[in-house]
Amino acid sequence: MRTTVRTLAVTLFFAAAVTAMAGIASAEDLIIEVAAPDEGILGEPVEIAATVRDADTGEPIEGAEVVYYGDASFAGVIGEVELGRAESNVIGVATLQPTFSVSRLHTIRVELLEHPEAEPKSVSIPIRLGSQLITSEAGVSIPGLGSWIVPFVILSAWTIMITAAVGMVVIARGKAEPGDANAAPLESAGSSRFNVAVIATGLMGFIAIGLLALLLRGPETHSNLNPEGYDRTAVAYLEASYLYAGLGHAEESLSGDAIADGRVLFMSAGCASCHGVNAQGTAAARSPAFATRDWLDSVTRSGQPGGMPAYSESDLSNGQLDAIHAFLLEARDRLSGEAPTTAAPTTTAAPATEETSDTSQPPDESAAAVGFDQVLPIFEANCTGCHGGAGGWTATDYDSAVTTGASGSAVVPGDVNASVLAQRVLGTQTTGGMMPPGQALAQEDIDTILAWIEGGANK
Amino acid sequence: MDSMSRWQADLEETTLEPARTTTRGYYMLVGGLLAVIAWALYAYYVQVTEGLVVTGMRDRISWGLYITLFVFFIGISHAGTLISAILRVSNATWRTPVTRMAEFITAVALMTGALFVVVDLGRPDRLFFVLIHGRWQSPIVWDVTAITTYLTASLVYLYLPMIPDLAFFRDRLRGQVAGWKHYIYRVLAINWRGTGAQKRQLHTSITIMMIVIIPIAVSVHTVVSWIFAMTLREAWNSAIFGFFFVAGAIFSGIATLIIMMAILRRVYRLEKLVTLRHFQYLAYLMAAMAAVMLYANISEYVTAGFKLEEGAEFVFRQLFVDEFAPYFWFYLIGGLIIPIGMMFIRPFRTVTGIVVAAILVDLAMFVERYFIVVTGLRAPLLSYEPANYAPSWVEWSITAGGFAFFALLVTLFVKVFPIMAVYEMVEEREETAAKLEVDMAEHEADRLAREVEQ
């Protein structure tokens, strides 16, 4: 947008105007100064004032449009969101009063809309916990009657209980009075070093203080929770005051960066509700991260048994699917990266078959040595749970492994590129998902399988 | 007084007996209970590792058997403290043989109940968050507060009157029981020697506790009911939920007390101390509470049924005629009306008859807790098909484990601690005797005076 002709024209016009006004000063010489309070309070407006001046003369500039950005994170993506815009007044001051709904250190960056070259300024404001974010307007307020009653009642109850418990301590002292002639002597009571009465009373005091502390220091809102790594509420911690149009309208806030947009689309189209916010897979549906672009297309357009709906082109355009795929590729790297022994498979789609299998091919001399007894354990550990003979490729024994497959034999002895099996474990297949679903095999297992096929798929 | 000391010796022997001798049957019982608990632990292990998906709970019906058990056990816990405190405050002298058992039940049921809240969590470690991030706008935090307070109070209230009895065990069982057992008595008897100062102090402390524990007990079950009533659910939109729950708690508490009493009486041969009279008094109390419950039900359903707001129809239908009708009518007829009726018929006013009524009541109250929890969540909030819930094997196993845990704690308690409040019983009898003497002396004086006049 910044590079559009219109912007350029306005910039030039502005530059010309300013130059004309200040004589020698040019557009690049505008400076911004930001003033903000030392700290803000949750839910209350914080006044951020930006003063725009001419760098050389110090003259205030009127009518400059200032944009305020706040730092934000959404579903693991860290970036900026626009907080709002303001125009500088006669004395060159533009003010914005955003409210924050998360208590943390907020960094606000201020930029001149039409002078991107003027150096942006940042200011950090810690937002303290303050009042209740949402307070009901309704209700009757009775003077003197407030929530302090709760701790008071609890305090009273515990004080009374502890009074009774102190009685135990008195009993344990076991002092005799003159009238207690027939009471047994203290020694016969076999006193112990372990004074239960004192311990119990102390414990009660401790619990009482703990409960009161829990009540008194209890935050009024949940904004104190650190959202890091807490996916379930990813949507909830989008800060309310930001320009966020709601998940259904997420397209409006697409940035043009394919991966980030893909992530937003993955949310807004509802994929995340079944596949997980990070495309990691859930109990409802496995991770879609290992799908090729074609497979993604066929799955999304036609739906999947198990509840996945079909999305038409008006629901999700091909361009949007591209973005989702970009996000899925990134997710694939992330997911593969989590398992230390697993190599991240090449992320390019089908046509790259040759290149990929070439690089992953083992040296020739070991190839001949690999027999089925070496690959069977890999199949048994990773595949036979699904490929146990229920249709399609069957991995349970040699004969099935080399002859079966959904469309012809999955193994072409000696030809890695033509073997669907090899493609599937490498993720280079033209159709279908990568195998095993959700998580690539360990690189050494892939090598073994490739070597076995390369060596003629021997018994 | 010869009969007095014979009676006292008898009482003392009966109370000491369980601590002295242990039969094979006892070990077998403990072994059996431990086996059930071990199985439940395995089920819990499955639940923690696989997640709550192994239970029957899902997004729409997210509370089931566990919360039912939580409410049920917290309810039972009112057996003790509330009953024994009310009886103590009202100075009902017949109470002394039953109070100790009632207080045992309280402490044990509370521990079991609180455990089920934890079991209901998919991530039990997050319990810690209640402590560090707890907000007291949340009913859960009220619950934690109320239950902690009540548990502490009932432990103190159980312990205080037991001090003299523990001292008695300490003195009488020296050399007769295992060293560790005697050590426990020595430590817990906190130097009790029965001095005047000790007696006075004990009396004061017990008096304070018996009074303060009544409002605490009432608050606990009220707060438990709020967990439901504060939720936006048609079936739980009730202003009398607190009262309803407390009444139900006392009701099931009495029933459990009757059952426990019958078992312990049989096993430890307490027939002479715990008599039919005690069962009958408790049974009358139970029948009275059944009437209160009946009335609470009428109040609850008639008010909602009179207005019949949108949504109420669904709730009523599932309760009265559809899926939950068998449960509801069993509860209403089998658990409330029949037990009342039984108390009007003389042949049922025997120990067996009363125990049967108590079992009916406990079953009915369990079922009631169950349908309150499940029907409330089942009523759809939007126009979708109502979900259904059936507990899975994991839930049943852990439930069995919960009951076994309850039984195990009672079994162990009874083995180590005095089940009869010897001190209080003796004191009470002495007082009665003394009063009798005074009465007699007055009578004598009157007679003499009259004689002199003549």
mmCIF file of N, CA and C in Angstrom, chain A residues 259-298:
data_model
loop_
_atom_site.group_PDB
_atom_site.id
_atom_site.type_symbol
_atom_site.label_atom_id
_atom_site.label_comp_id
_atom_site.label_asym_id
_atom_site.label_seq_id
_atom_site.Cartn_x
_atom_site.Cartn_y
_atom_site.Cartn_z
ATOM 1 N N ILE A 259 2.093 -17.589 5.128
ATOM 2 C CA ILE A 259 2.016 -18.467 6.296
ATOM 3 C C ILE A 259 1.096 -17.876 7.350
ATOM 4 N N ALA A 260 1.263 -16.571 7.621
ATOM 5 C CA ALA A 260 0.427 -15.933 8.640
ATOM 6 C C ALA A 260 -1.029 -15.944 8.209
ATOM 7 N N ASP A 261 -1.273 -15.670 6.935
ATOM 8 C CA ASP A 261 -2.645 -15.692 6.454
ATOM 9 C C ASP A 261 -3.223 -17.097 6.537
ATOM 10 N N GLY A 262 -2.384 -18.063 6.187
ATOM 11 C CA GLY A 262 -2.840 -19.438 6.252
ATOM 12 C C GLY A 262 -3.275 -19.796 7.658
ATOM 13 N N ARG A 263 -2.531 -19.303 8.614
ATOM 14 C CA ARG A 263 -2.877 -19.600 10.001
ATOM 15 C C ARG A 263 -4.231 -18.993 10.365
ATOM 16 N N VAL A 264 -4.423 -17.757 9.929
ATOM 17 C CA VAL A 264 -5.701 -17.098 10.218
ATOM 18 C C VAL A 264 -6.845 -17.838 9.528
ATOM 19 N N LEU A 265 -6.624 -18.214 8.274
ATOM 20 C CA LEU A 265 -7.669 -18.932 7.545
ATOM 21 C C LEU A 265 -7.955 -20.282 8.191
ATOM 22 N N PHE A 266 -6.907 -20.909 8.649
ATOM 23 C CA PHE A 266 -7.047 -22.206 9.295
ATOM 24 C C PHE A 266 -7.974 -22.082 10.504
ATOM 25 N N MET A 267 -7.882 -20.939 11.157
ATOM 26 C CA MET A 267 -8.775 -20.666 12.280
ATOM 27 C C MET A 267 -10.165 -20.310 11.781
ATOM 28 N N SER A 268 -10.212 -19.329 10.881
ATOM 29 C CA SER A 268 -11.514 -18.765 10.531
ATOM 30 C C SER A 268 -12.367 -19.765 9.768
ATOM 31 N N ALA A 269 -11.757 -20.644 9.020
ATOM 32 C CA ALA A 269 -12.544 -21.635 8.291
ATOM 33 C C ALA A 269 -12.951 -22.784 9.201
ATOM 34 N N GLY A 270 -12.440 -22.776 10.416
ATOM 35 C CA GLY A 270 -12.864 -23.794 11.371
ATOM 36 C C GLY A 270 -12.002 -25.035 11.366
ATOM 37 N N CYS A 271 -10.968 -25.075 10.535
ATOM 38 C CA CYS A 271 -10.112 -26.271 10.495
ATOM 39 C C CYS A 271 -9.527 -26.529 11.884
ATOM 40 N N ALA A 272 -9.137 -25.412 12.537
ATOM 41 C CA ALA A 272 -8.447 -25.546 13.817
ATOM 42 C C ALA A 272 -9.308 -26.224 14.864
ATOM 43 N N SER A 273 -10.632 -26.090 14.729
ATOM 44 C CA SER A 273 -11.475 -26.670 15.774
ATOM 45 C C SER A 273 -11.399 -28.188 15.767
ATOM 46 N N CYS A 274 -11.106 -28.783 14.639
ATOM 47 C CA CYS A 274 -10.933 -30.240 14.633
ATOM 48 C C CYS A 274 -9.459 -30.639 14.612
ATOM 49 N N HIS A 275 -8.663 -29.862 13.893
ATOM 50 C CA HIS A 275 -7.272 -30.280 13.694
ATOM 51 C C HIS A 275 -6.303 -29.653 14.681
ATOM 52 N N GLY A 276 -6.809 -28.791 15.557
ATOM 53 C CA GLY A 276 -5.922 -28.161 16.529
ATOM 54 C C GLY A 276 -5.380 -26.850 16.004
ATOM 55 N N VAL A 277 -5.160 -25.927 16.921
ATOM 56 C CA VAL A 277 -4.741 -24.580 16.550
ATOM 57 C C VAL A 277 -3.436 -24.595 15.760
ATOM 58 N N ASN A 278 -2.551 -25.512 16.124
ATOM 59 C CA ASN A 278 -1.266 -25.556 15.435
ATOM 60 C C ASN A 278 -1.211 -26.672 14.405
ATOM 61 N N ALA A 279 -2.376 -27.118 13.954
ATOM 62 C CA ALA A 279 -2.475 -28.214 13.002
ATOM 63 C C ALA A 279 -1.775 -29.457 13.526
ATOM 64 N N GLN A 280 -1.737 -29.572 14.846
ATOM 65 C CA GLN A 280 -1.005 -30.685 15.437
ATOM 66 C C GLN A 280 -1.838 -31.953 15.497
ATOM 67 N N GLY A 281 -3.144 -31.851 15.165
ATOM 68 C CA GLY A 281 -3.992 -33.022 15.273
ATOM 69 C C GLY A 281 -4.617 -33.088 16.650
ATOM 70 N N THR A 282 -5.837 -33.597 16.727
ATOM 71 C CA THR A 282 -6.524 -33.723 18.008
ATOM 72 C C THR A 282 -7.180 -35.087 18.034
ATOM 73 N N ALA A 283 -7.940 -35.316 19.105
ATOM 74 C CA ALA A 283 -8.664 -36.586 19.181
ATOM 75 C C ALA A 283 -9.689 -36.671 18.058
ATOM 76 N N ALA A 284 -10.134 -35.522 17.530
ATOM 77 C CA ALA A 284 -11.182 -35.531 16.512
ATOM 78 C C ALA A 284 -10.626 -35.806 15.114
ATOM 79 N N ALA A 285 -9.459 -35.328 14.848
ATOM 80 C CA ALA A 285 -8.905 -35.513 13.505
ATOM 81 C C ALA A 285 -7.396 -35.417 13.578
ATOM 82 N N ARG A 286 -6.735 -36.212 12.748
ATOM 83 C CA ARG A 286 -5.282 -36.226 12.825
ATOM 84 C C ARG A 286 -4.703 -34.960 12.213
ATOM 85 N N SER A 287 -3.407 -34.837 12.343
ATOM 86 C CA SER A 287 -2.757 -33.651 11.819
ATOM 87 C C SER A 287 -2.843 -33.617 10.295
ATOM 88 N N PRO A 288 -3.286 -32.507 9.735
ATOM 89 C CA PRO A 288 -3.335 -32.390 8.280
ATOM 90 C C PRO A 288 -2.013 -31.879 7.714
ATOM 91 N N ALA A 289 -1.018 -31.735 8.571
ATOM 92 C CA ALA A 289 0.195 -31.038 8.150
ATOM 93 C C ALA A 289 0.989 -31.819 7.105
ATOM 94 N N PHE A 290 0.702 -33.095 6.984
ATOM 95 C CA PHE A 290 1.540 -33.885 6.093
ATOM 96 C C PHE A 290 0.895 -34.107 4.726
ATOM 97 N N ALA A 291 -0.151 -33.353 4.461
ATOM 98 C CA ALA A 291 -0.834 -33.501 3.178
ATOM 99 C C ALA A 291 -0.104 -32.719 2.096
ATOM 100 N N THR A 292 -0.109 -33.262 0.892
ATOM 101 C CA THR A 292 0.416 -32.498 -0.237
ATOM 102 C C THR A 292 -0.639 -31.479 -0.646
ATOM 103 N N ARG A 293 -0.251 -30.573 -1.535
ATOM 104 C CA ARG A 293 -1.198 -29.561 -1.959
ATOM 105 C C ARG A 293 -2.399 -30.199 -2.671
ATOM 106 N N ASP A 294 -2.144 -31.223 -3.478
ATOM 107 C CA ASP A 294 -3.229 -31.881 -4.204
ATOM 108 C C ASP A 294 -4.171 -32.601 -3.258
ATOM 109 N N TRP A 295 -3.574 -33.283 -2.332
ATOM 110 C CA TRP A 295 -4.375 -34.034 -1.367
ATOM 111 C C TRP A 295 -5.220 -33.070 -0.537
ATOM 112 N N LEU A 296 -4.608 -31.963 -0.158
ATOM 113 C CA LEU A 296 -5.337 -30.937 0.582
ATOM 114 C C LEU A 296 -6.545 -30.496 -0.229
ATOM 115 N N ASP A 297 -6.312 -30.298 -1.514
ATOM 116 C CA ASP A 297 -7.383 -29.857 -2.386
ATOM 117 C C ASP A 297 -8.501 -30.881 -2.416
ATOM 118 N N SER A 298 -8.144 -32.135 -2.639
ATOM 119 C CA SER A 298 -9.206 -33.127 -2.790
ATOM 120 C C SER A 298 -9.917 -33.333 -1.458
#
